[in-house]
Structure formats: C-alpha cells, structure tokens
Coordinates of C-alpha atoms in Angstrom, one line a residue:
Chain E
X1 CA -24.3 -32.7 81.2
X2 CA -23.3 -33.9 77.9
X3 CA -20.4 -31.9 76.0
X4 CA -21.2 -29.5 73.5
X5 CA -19.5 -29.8 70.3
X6 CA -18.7 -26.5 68.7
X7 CA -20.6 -25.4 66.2
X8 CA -18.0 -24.3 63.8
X9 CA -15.9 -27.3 62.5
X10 CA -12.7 -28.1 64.0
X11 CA -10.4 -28.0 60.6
X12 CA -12.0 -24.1 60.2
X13 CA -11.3 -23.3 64.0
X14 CA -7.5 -24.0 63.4
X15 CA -7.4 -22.4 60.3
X16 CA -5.4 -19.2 61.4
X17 CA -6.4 -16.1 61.3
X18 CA -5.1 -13.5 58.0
X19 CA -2.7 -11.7 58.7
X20 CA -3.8 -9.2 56.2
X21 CA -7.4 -9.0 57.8
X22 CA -5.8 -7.8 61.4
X23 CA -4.2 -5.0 59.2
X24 CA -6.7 -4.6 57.4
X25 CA -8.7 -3.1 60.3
X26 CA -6.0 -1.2 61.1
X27 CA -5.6 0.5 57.7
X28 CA -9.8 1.5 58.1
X29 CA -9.8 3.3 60.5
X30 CA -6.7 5.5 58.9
X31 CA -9.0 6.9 56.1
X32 CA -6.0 9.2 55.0
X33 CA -3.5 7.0 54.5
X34 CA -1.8 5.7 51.4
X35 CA -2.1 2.1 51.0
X36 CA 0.6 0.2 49.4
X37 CA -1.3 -2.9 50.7
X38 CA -3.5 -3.4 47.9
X39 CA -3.6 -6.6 45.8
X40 CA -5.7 -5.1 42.9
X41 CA -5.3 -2.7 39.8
X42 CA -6.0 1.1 40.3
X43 CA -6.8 1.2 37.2
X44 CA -11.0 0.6 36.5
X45 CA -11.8 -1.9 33.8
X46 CA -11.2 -0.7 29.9
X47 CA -14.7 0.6 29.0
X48 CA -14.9 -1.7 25.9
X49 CA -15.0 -4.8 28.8
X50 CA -17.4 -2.5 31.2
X51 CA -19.8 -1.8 27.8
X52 CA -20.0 -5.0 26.6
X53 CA -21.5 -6.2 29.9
X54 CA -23.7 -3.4 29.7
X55 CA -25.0 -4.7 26.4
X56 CA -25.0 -8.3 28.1
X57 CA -27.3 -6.7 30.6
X58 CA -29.3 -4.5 28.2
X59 CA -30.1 -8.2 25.8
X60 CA -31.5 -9.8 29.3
X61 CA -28.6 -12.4 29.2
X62 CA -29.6 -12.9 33.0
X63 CA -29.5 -16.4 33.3
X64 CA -27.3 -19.7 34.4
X65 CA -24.8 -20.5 31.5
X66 CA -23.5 -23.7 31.0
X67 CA -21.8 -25.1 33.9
X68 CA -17.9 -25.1 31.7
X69 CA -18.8 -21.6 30.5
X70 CA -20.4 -19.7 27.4
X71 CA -18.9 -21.3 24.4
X72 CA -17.5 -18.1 22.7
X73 CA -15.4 -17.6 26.1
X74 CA -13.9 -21.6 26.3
X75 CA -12.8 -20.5 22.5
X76 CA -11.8 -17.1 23.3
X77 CA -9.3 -18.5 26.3
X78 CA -8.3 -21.3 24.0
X79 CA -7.1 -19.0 21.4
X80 CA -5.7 -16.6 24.5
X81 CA -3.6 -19.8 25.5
X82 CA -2.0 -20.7 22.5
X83 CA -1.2 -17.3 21.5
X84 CA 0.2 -16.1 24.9
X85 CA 1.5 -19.2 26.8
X86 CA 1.8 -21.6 23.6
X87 CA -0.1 -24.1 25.3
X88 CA -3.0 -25.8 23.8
X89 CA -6.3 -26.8 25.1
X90 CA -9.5 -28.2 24.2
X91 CA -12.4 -26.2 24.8
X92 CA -14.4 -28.9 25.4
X93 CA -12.6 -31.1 27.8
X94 CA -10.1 -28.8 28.8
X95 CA -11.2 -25.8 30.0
X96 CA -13.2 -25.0 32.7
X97 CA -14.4 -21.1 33.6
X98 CA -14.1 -20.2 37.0
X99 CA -15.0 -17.8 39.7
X100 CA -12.0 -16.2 40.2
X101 CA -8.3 -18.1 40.1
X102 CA -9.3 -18.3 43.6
X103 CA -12.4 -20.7 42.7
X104 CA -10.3 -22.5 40.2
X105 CA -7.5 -23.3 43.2
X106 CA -10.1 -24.3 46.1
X107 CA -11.4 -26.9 43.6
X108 CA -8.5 -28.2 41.8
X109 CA -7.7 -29.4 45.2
X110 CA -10.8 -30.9 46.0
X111 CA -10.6 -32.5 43.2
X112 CA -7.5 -33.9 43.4
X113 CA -6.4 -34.5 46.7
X114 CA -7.2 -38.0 49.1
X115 CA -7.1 -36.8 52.9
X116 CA -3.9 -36.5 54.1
X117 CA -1.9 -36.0 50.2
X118 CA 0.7 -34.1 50.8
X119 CA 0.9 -30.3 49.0
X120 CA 3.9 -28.4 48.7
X121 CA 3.7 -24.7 48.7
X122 CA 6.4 -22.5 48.4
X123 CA 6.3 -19.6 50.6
X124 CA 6.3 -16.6 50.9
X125 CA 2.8 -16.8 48.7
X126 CA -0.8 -16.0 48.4
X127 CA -2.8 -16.6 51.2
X128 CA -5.1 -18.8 50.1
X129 CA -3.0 -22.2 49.0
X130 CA -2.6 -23.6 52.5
X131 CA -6.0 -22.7 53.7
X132 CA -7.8 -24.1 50.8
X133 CA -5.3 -27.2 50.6
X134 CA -6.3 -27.8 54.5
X135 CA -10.1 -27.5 53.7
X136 CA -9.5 -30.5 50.9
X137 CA -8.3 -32.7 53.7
X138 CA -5.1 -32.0 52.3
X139 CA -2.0 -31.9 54.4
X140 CA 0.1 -28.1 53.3
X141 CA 3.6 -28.1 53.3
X142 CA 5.1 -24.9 53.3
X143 CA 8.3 -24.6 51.3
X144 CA 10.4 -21.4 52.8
X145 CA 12.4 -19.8 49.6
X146 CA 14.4 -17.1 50.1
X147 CA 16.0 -13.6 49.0
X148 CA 19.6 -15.1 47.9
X149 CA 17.8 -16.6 44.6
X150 CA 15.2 -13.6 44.7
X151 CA 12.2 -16.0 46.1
X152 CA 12.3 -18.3 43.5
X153 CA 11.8 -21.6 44.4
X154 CA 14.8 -24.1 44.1
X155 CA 14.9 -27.8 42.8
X156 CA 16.7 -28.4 46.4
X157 CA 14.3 -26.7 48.3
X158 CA 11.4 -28.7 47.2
X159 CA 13.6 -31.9 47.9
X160 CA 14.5 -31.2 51.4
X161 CA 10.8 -30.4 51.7
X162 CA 9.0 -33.3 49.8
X163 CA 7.3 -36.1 52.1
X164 CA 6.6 -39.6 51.7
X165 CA 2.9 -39.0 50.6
X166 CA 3.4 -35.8 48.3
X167 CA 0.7 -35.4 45.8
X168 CA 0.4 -31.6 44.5
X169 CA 3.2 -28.8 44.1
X170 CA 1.4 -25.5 43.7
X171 CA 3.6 -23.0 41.6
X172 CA 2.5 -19.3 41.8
X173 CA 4.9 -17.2 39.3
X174 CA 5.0 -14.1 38.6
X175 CA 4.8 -14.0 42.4
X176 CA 2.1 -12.4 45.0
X177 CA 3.3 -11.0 47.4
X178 CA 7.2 -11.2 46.2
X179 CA 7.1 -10.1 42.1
X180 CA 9.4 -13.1 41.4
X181 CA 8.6 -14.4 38.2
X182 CA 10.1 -18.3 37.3
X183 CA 12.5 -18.1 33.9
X184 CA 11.6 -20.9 31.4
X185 CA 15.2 -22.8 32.7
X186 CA 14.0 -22.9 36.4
X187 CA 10.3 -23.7 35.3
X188 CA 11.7 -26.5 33.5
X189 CA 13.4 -28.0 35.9
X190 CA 10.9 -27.5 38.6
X191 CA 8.8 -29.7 36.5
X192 CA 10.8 -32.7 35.7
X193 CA 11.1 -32.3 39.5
X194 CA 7.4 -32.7 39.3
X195 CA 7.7 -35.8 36.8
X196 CA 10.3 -37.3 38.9
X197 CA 7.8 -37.3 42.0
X198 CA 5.1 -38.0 40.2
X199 CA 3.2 -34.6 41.1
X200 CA 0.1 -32.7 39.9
X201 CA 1.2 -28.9 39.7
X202 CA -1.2 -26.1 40.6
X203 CA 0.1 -23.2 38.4
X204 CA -1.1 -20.0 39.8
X205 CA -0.6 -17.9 36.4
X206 CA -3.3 -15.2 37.2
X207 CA -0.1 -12.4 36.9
X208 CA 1.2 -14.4 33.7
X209 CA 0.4 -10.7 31.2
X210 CA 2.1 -8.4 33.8
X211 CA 6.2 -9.6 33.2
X212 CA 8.5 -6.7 32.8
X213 CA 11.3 -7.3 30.2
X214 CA 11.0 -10.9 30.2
X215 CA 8.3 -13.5 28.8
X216 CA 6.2 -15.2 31.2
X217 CA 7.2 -19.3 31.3
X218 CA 4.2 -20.9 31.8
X219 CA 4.7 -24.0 34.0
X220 CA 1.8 -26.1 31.5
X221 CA 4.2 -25.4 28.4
X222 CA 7.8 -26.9 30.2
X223 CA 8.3 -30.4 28.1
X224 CA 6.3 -33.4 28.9
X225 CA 4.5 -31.4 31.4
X226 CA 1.1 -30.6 30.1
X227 CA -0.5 -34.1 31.7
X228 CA 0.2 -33.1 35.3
X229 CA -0.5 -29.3 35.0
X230 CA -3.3 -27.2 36.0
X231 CA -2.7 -24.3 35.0
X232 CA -4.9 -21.1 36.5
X233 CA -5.9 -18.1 34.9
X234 CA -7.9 -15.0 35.4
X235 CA -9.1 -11.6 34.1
X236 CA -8.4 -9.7 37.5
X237 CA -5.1 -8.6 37.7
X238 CA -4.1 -7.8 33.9
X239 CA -7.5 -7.2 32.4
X240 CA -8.1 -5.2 35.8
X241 CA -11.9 -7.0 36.3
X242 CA -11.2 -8.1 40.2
X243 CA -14.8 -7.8 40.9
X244 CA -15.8 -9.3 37.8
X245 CA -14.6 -12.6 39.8
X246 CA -13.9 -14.3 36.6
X247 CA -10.6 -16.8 36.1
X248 CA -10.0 -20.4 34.4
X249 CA -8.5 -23.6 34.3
X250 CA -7.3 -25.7 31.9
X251 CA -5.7 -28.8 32.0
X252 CA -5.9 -32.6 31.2
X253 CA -9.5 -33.1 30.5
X254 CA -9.8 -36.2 33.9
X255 CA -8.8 -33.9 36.2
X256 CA -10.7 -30.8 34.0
X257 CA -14.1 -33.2 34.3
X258 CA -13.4 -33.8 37.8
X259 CA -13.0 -29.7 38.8
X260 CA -16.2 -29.2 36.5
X261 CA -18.2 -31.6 38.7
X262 CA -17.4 -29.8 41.9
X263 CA -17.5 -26.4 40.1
X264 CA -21.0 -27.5 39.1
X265 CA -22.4 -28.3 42.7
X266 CA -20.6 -25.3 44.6
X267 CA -21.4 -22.8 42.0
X268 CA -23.3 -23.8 39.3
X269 CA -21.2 -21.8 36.8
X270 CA -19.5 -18.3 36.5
X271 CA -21.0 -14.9 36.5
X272 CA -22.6 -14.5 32.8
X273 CA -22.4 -10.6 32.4
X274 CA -19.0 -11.3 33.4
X275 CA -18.3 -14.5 30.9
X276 CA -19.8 -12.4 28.0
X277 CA -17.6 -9.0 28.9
X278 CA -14.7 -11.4 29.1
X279 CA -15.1 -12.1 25.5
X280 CA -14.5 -8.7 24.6
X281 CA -11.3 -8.4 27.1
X282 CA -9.4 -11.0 25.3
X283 CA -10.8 -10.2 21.7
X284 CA -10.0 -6.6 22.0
X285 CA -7.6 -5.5 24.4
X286 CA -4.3 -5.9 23.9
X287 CA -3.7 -2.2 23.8
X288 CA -5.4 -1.3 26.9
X289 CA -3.4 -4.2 28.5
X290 CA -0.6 -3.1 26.8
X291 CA -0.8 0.3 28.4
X292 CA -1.4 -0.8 31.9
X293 CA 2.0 -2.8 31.8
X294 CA 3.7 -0.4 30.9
X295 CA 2.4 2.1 33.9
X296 CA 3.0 -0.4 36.1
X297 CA 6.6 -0.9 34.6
X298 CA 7.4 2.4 35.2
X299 CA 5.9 2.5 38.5
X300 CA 8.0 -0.9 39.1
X301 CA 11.2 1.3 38.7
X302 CA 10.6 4.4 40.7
X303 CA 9.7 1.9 43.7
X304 CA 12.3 -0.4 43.3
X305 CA 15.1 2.7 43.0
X306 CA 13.5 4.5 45.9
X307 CA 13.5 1.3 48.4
X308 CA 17.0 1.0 47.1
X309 CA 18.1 4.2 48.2
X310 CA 16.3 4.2 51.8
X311 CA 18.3 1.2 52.1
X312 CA 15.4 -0.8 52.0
X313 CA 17.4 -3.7 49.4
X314 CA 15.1 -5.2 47.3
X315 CA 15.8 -7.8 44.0
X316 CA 14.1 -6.7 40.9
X317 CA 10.7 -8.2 40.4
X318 CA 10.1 -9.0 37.3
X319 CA 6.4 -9.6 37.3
X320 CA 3.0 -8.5 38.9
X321 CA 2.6 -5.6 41.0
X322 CA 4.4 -5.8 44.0
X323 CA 8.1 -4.8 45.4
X324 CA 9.3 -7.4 48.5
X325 CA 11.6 -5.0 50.2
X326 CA 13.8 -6.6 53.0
X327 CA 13.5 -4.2 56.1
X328 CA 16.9 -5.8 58.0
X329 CA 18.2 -2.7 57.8
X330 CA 15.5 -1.1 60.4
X331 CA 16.0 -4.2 63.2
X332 CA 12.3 -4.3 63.4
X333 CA 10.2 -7.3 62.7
X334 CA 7.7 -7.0 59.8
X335 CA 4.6 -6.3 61.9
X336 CA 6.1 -3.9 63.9
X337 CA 7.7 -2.1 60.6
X338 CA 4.1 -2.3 59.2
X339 CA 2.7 -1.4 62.2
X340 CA 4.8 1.8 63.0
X341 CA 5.3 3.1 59.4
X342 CA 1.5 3.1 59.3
X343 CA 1.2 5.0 62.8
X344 CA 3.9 7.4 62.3
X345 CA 3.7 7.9 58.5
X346 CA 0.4 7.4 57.5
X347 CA 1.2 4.5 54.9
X348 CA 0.2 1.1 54.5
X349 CA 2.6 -1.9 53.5
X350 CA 1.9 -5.7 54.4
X351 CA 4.2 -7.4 56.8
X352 CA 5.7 -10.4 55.0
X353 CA 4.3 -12.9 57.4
X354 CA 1.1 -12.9 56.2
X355 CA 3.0 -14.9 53.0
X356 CA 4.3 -17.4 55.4
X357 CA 6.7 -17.2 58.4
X358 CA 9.7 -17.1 55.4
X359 CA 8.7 -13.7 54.8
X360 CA 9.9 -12.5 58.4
X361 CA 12.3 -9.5 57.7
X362 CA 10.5 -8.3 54.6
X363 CA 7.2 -6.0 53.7
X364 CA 4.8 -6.6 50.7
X365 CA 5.0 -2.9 48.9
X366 CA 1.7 -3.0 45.6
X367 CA 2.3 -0.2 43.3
X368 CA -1.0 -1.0 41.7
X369 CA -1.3 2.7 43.2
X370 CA -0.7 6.5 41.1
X371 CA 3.1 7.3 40.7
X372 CA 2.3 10.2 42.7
X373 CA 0.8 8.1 45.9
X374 CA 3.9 5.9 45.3
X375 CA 6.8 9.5 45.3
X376 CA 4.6 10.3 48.4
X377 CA 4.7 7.2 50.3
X378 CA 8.4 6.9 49.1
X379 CA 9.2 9.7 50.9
X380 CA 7.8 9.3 54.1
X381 CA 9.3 5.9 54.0
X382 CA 12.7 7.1 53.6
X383 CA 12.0 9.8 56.9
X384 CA 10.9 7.0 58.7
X385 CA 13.7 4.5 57.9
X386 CA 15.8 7.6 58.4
X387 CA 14.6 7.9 62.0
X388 CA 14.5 4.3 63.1
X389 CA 18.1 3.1 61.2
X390 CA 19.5 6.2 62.0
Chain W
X1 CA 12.1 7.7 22.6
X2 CA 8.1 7.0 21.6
X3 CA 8.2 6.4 25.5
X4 CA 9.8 10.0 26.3
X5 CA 7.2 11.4 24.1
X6 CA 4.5 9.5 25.6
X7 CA 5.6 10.4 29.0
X8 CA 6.0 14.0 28.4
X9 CA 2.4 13.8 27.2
X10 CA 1.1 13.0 29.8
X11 CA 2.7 15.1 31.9
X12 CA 4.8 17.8 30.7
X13 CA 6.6 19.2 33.9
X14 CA 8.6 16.0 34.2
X15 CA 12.4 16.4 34.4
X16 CA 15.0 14.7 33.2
X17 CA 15.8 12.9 36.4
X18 CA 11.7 11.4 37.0
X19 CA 11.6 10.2 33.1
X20 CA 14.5 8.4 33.3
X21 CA 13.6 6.5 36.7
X22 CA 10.6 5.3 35.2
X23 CA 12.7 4.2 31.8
X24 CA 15.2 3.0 33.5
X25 CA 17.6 5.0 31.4
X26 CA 20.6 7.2 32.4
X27 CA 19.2 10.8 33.2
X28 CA 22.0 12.5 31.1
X29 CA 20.6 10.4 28.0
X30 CA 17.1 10.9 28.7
X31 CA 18.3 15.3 28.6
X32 CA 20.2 14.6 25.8
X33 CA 16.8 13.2 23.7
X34 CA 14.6 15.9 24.9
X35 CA 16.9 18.3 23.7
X36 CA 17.1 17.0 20.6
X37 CA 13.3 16.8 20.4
X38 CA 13.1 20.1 21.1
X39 CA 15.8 21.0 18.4
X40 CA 13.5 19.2 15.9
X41 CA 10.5 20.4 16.7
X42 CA 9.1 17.4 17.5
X43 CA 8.3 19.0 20.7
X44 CA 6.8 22.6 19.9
X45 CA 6.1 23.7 23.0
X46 CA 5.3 22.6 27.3
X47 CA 1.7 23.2 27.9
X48 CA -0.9 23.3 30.4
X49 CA -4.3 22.1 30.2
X50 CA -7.0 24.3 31.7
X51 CA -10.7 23.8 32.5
X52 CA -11.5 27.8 31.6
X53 CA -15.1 27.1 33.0
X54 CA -14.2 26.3 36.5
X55 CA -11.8 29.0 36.4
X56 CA -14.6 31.4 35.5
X57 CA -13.4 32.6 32.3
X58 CA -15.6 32.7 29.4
X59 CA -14.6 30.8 26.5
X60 CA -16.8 30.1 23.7
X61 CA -16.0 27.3 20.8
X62 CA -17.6 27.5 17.5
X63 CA -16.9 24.5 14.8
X64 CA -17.2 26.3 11.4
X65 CA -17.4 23.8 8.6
X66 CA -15.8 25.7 5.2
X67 CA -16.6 24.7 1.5
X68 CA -13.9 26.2 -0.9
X69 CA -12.4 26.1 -4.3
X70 CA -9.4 24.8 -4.2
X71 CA -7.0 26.7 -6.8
X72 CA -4.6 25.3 -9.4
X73 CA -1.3 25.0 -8.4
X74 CA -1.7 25.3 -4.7
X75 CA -5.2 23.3 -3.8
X76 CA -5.6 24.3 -0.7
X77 CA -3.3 25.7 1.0
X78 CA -3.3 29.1 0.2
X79 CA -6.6 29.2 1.6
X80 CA -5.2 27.8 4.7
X81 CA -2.9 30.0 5.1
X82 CA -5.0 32.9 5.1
X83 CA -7.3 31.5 7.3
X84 CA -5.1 30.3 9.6
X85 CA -3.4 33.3 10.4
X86 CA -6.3 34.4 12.3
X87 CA -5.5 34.8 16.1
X88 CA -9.2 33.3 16.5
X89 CA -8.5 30.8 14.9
X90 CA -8.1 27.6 17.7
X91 CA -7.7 24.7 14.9
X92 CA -7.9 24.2 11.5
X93 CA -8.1 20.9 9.3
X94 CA -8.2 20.0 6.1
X95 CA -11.1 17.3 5.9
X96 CA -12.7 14.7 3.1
X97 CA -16.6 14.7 3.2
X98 CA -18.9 16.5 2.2
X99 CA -16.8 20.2 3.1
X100 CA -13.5 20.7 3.2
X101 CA -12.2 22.8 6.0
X102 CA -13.1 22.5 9.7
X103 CA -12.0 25.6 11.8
X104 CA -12.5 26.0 15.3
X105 CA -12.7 29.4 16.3
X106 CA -12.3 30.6 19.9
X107 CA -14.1 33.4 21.2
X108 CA -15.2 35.6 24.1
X109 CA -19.0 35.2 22.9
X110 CA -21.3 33.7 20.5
X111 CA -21.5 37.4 19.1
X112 CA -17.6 37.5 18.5
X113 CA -17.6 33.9 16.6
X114 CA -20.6 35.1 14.4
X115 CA -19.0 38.4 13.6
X116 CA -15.5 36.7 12.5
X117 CA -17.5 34.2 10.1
X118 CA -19.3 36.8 8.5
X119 CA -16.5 39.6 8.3
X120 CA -13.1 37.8 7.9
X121 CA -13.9 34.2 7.0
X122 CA -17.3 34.1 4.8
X123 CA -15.7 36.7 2.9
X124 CA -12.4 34.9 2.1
X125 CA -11.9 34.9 -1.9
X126 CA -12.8 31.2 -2.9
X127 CA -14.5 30.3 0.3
X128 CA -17.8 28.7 -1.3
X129 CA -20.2 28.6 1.9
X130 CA -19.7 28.3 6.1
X131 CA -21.9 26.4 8.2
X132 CA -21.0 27.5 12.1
X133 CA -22.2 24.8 15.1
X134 CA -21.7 26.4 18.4
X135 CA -20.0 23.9 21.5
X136 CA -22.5 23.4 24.6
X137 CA -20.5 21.6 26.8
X138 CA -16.7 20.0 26.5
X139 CA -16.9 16.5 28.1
X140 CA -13.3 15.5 26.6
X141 CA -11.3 17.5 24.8
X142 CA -7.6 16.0 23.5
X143 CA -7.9 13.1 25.6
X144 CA -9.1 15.0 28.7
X145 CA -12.5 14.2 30.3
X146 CA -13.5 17.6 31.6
X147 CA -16.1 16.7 33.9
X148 CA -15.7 15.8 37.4
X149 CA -16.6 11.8 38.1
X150 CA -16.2 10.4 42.0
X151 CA -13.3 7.6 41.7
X152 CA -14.0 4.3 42.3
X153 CA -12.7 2.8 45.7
X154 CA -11.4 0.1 46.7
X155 CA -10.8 -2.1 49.8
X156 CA -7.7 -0.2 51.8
X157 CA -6.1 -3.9 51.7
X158 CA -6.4 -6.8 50.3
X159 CA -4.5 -10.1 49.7

C-alpha cells in the first residue's frame, strides 16, 4: 500500500507547540484568577479612536482600500515618524499599512529571505520571530541574552552567534516579554554590527510610545542605518486598538515594494474602519496616550518594588508592560513556578520559556492589569514565595 | 506634585507610603507635600463619591439659571455671596452667555427646589429673572460615569 503523506506540511508539524497556548488552557478553566499573563492593554480604546470608526461605519466606508493604505493614514504615520522617532519616510514608497506588527514581521521575512538565510533573534522574545522566520524558509537562530546586562542584546552575543549565511537580525526593543528597552549607544552599535555583516534589521518597535524615563532609540534612526532597517509599528499596545489589528512598516522603498506585493496577495489591504479610526489615534491623542503611560509607569513601580521585596530580583524595565522577574530564589523551574503559583494562588504569570529556552529561571509578570489586581496578586505572590523559599 | 494631586484625585484614601511607590519618590517627601497641600488649601478636603440612587436616598438636582444686575463697585459678587450661603445651594458659577449665574440646588424633592427659587432666590434684591431645569438622570457627574456598563474582556493570556 502506498505511504500516505500527511496532510499538514512537514515545516508546520515541527513548528512547536506555544508555550503560552498550554497555559493558556490552564488559565480558562480558572475563571477567578488574576492574570498577569496578558500581552494587551486593560485599558479599552480612547473613545475619540472608537467614534471615529463609528462614523467610518455610519458614511458606508465598507470597502477594500488601497492595497499601501488610505492615503490620510501613509501621511498621518509619516508625520508620526518624524515627530516621534526622527526618522523619515515616504508615504508613497515607504510605508506600507499592515495587519498588525505581526502581519508586517511574517512578510518582511518573506520578502526578504532565500531558503536557508540565516536570522538571528535574540531571545528571550515574542513568539512569533522564529516561527514566522521558519515558515519563510528561513533558518532562526536564536541569540540567548541574559540578566547580567538586563536582556539587552550584546554586540558579542550576536558575534558568537552569527553564521556563515546570516541575512536578517530581528531587534524587538522596548522588549516583550522582558521590558528591556535598547539605549541609543547600544542601538548604535548593534547596527554598525548590522553594517558590518551586511544585515537587514527587523525592528519590532510596536512598544516604541510606552518607555519610562528614557526616549525610545529607534533602531531606523542609528547613523547610516535607514537602508537596511525595517522598522515595525502598530496601534495595539500604546494606542490600546489590539483588536483593531492595525500596525506598519516603513523602510527602504525595494524592500517596502516587495512587503507590499505579498501584503497585497495574502491580505489585500488592512481593515478600513480601522485605517480611518487610526487617523484620529495619531491626530488626536497624545493626551490619552499620555495618560496611559503614565498608569502603566506607576503600575511599573509598585511591581517592580513588590517582586523586589519577595525576593523575586528583577532589573528595571524601562519600556512596555511587562516585569521579567528571576524566580532562582524559589529552586523551581519556570513552568513549575507558573504552574503552582496558578494552582495554589490563583494567579497567572507566563513561564519564561515560552520567550526561548534563555528565559529558563524567570516568569513574564504584564501589568497591563488595575493596580489593585496587581497589590492582590503581589500579595499572594509574596505568601507563595514565602512558603516555597521558606 | 501635579502627579500627587492627580493621584489623590483619583483616589483619595491613598497614603503616603502607596503614592510614593508609584512616584518613585521617598515616602517621607511625598507626607511632607501633602501636608503642605493641605496647609494651602490646595487640598480642601478627602471626599467620597456616592451614587445616592443606588443607595436609595432621594436626591433631587435642579440647574437654576440666574439673570442679575451686577452693582457698582462689587459686580457680582455680593450677589454671590448671598446666594451662596445657602446650605441648598450644591454649586454656583459665575457664567458668560446669555444669564449670568448658574446654581445647582440640591434637594429632597422637586417641591423643595421650587419653593427655594421662589422664596429665597427669585426674591434676592437685583436678581433680574430664574429659569429652573430639573436633572432626570446623572450619567457622569465630575468625571464619574454613574451608570453601570459590563467591562470588556479579554483573552485570560496572550503572547
């Protein structure tokens, strides 16, 4: 009898399983517990973005838009990039609307990579870059950082990492799942790295608006380094539209031209209600952005302090919404922390594996949650680090 | 110490200690400026807000829009004053338009609102004419959305 093939692909098969979806299941059926596991605002959209997609809706703006994006938005994020991240592009050429930063990744990517280019990915990171680098025929190398320079990747580590055969460096700062951000010193030297090797860069800049005391360094704007940058946007995590799905690209307008072409087969173009609500995000909302940061800020402190005390050491993120605790202290490895805090106390963390095998030792903590979840979960944190650590 | 304020706000039964954990600011410094604050009279006074209708206690608003002549030497103050002083009286502003005074006035009933325009405000030497608008329903009130909305949810995690 002839062999059946399988009907799923073999490159899918092996993709592994997320570690956040096993927990994920866990967490469900645990309706009372406080999750700290959470990769998205609490906070709802600012009604001036939720009413102008209303009135997108209400003038039957139903249709396709162009494949780039509406032409107000190109201009709006234009403007939005040279006024946050001094970085200029053309809206013609040089920007590209996206479904997500996740959409803008998966084709950057494809569009770039020959089977078998080599990526580098410094972990512990989001889980998408290996997964989507794989599905491009690409060939992911992980790059372990670690907690001595407070997960921010080092010149040296990329070097003892870099292959024969390296194409792309994805850069992801601030950080998810750490809350390292990249100061415009290291940036800069990551990219002449980048120059040296002759590499594209992926910047991942979706949490570029939430820094906390410092100025986000924007990989695109290090000298010389606008040719080989893409750099990745989005309205999800600062502008707090996650299901929106809205993000960008921009970059040199080959590569842009290229993304746009995939873009336009796989999706046809973004969401419209979402483009034209966008507009209003970045025409009007400073304030409400404004706001958020600073709630999150605060939030930042209280967590930070708190994990500090439980002996729980964690490094100061300066940047998204997360705290990267280091768990040593308990002897347990992160799924089994994960796994009995959420038994015994009822709340949700993310074991740092699911970021790569570098984050072994350490939990992902979001305070994208109310301070008062966060005191609470503090709390039983400490009794339960209390009564493992003794 | 815009943030202090800010804070206190939003939350008035903050102490010294939780303000300056999420300031990042040394707790006896944080006491320090609140004391000061309260010295000044910048802070007037720790409050709590109260959704009377769910507690069952009957509160009736009434906006009362006042037209007066303002008198020489004094505009309008002296009206202000008098009117003002009136335990009834919830709020009072001085407004450009087409009157000049808008009080709220607090009240068991409809009745008790109409009977304080007509006996102690109406009558008020240089008080021109009143035009009372009775509140329905409160939706927000200083910031506060008083009705009850489900909260969104999200996905318990996600990357």
């Amino acid at each position: 009898m002839a062999q059946t093939r399988s009907r799923v692909a073999q490159r899918v098969n092996n993709l592994p399983q997320s570690g956040i979806r096993r927990f994920f299941e866990l967490v469900e059926k645990m309706p009372d517990a406080i999750s700290l596991g959470i990769g998205e605002p609490d906070f709802i959209t600012p009604w001036r973005v939720r009413e102008a997609g209303i009135y997108s809706l209400e003038r039957g703006h139903t249709h396709y838009t162009p494949n780039r994006g509406t032409r107000p938005l190109l201009e709006e994020i234009a403007r939005y990039l040279e006024r946050r991240l001094g970085v200029s592009y053309d809206p013609e050429t040089e920007i590209l609307v996206t479904v997500g930063g996740s959409e803008a990744i998966d084709i950057a990517l494809r569009a770039v990579l020959e089977p078998g280019d080599g990526v580098l990915i410094p972990q512990p990171c989001f889980v998408s870059y290996l997964p989507c680098a794989v599905l491009a025929g690409g060939k992911a190398i992980a790059v372990p950082t670690s907690v001595e320079h407070d997960f921010q990747v080092q010149v040296s580590d990329l070097e003892r990492a870099w292959e024969e055969g390296t194409r792309v460096l994805v850069l992801s700062y601030p950080s998810n799942p750490t809350g390292a951000i990249m100061p415009r010193a290291g940036m800069d030297a990551l990219m002449r790295f980048a120059a040296d090797r002759d590499l594209l860069v992926i910047s991942d800049e979706v949490y570029a608006e939430l820094t906390y005391g410092g100025e986000h360094a924007s990989a695109a704007a290090a000298p010389g380094a606008r040719e080989r940058t893409i750099l990745v946007g989005g309205f999800s995590k600062a502008w707090a539209m996650t299901g929106w799905r809205l993000g960008f690209a921009a970059g040199p307008a080959d590569i842009l031209a290229a993304m746009l072409k995939v873009h336009s087969y796989a999706v046809m173009c973004s969401p419209t209600t979402a483009q034209e609500a966008a507009v209003e995000a970045l025409r009007g909302c400073d304030d409400e952005v404004a706001q958020m940061r600073r709630e999150y800020n605060q939030r930042r402190r209280v967590i930070v302090n708190r994990l500090n005390d439980m002996g729980l050491d964690c490094f100061q993120p300066g940047g998204a919404f997360y705290a990267f605790p280091s768990i040593a202290r308990t002897g347990l490895s992160s799924e089994e922390f994960a796994q009995r805090l959420l038994e015994e106390e009822q709340v949700a963390v993310i074991p740092g594996t699911a970021f790569g095998a570098c984050g072994e030792g350490f939990v992902r903590c979001s305070y994208a949650t109310a301070m008062s979840l966060i005191e609470e979960a503090m709390a039983r944190t400490a009794s339960f680090v209390k009564r493992v650590a003794g | 110490m815009e943030e202090i304020l800010q804070l206190l706000n939003e939350d008035a039964r903050l102490s010294a200690k939780q303000i300056a954990e999420r300031l990042g600011r040394p707790e006896a410094e944080i006491r320090e400026a609140v004391a000061r604050l309260e010295k000044d009279r910048v802070i007037r006074r720790y409050r709590t807000v109260i959704d009377w209708e769910k507690a069952g206690v009957e509160h009736v608003f009434g906006f009362i829009e006042v037209r007066c002549s303002p008198q020489r030497g004094v505009g309008f103050d002296a009206v202000a004053e008098r009117i003002m002083e009136f335990s009834e009286v919830h709020s009072l502003y001085l407004m450009s338009g087409a009157y000049d005074f808008l009080v709220v006035v607090q009240g068991k009933t409809m009745r008790d609102i109409a009977y304080f325009v007509a006996e102690k405000l109406a009558p008020l030497d240089h008080v021109v004419s009143t035009a009372t608008h009775f509140v329905l329903r409160r939706y927000k009130v200083d910031g506060d959305v008083m009705v009850d909305r489900t909260e969104a949810k999200r996905l318990p995690v996600t990357p």
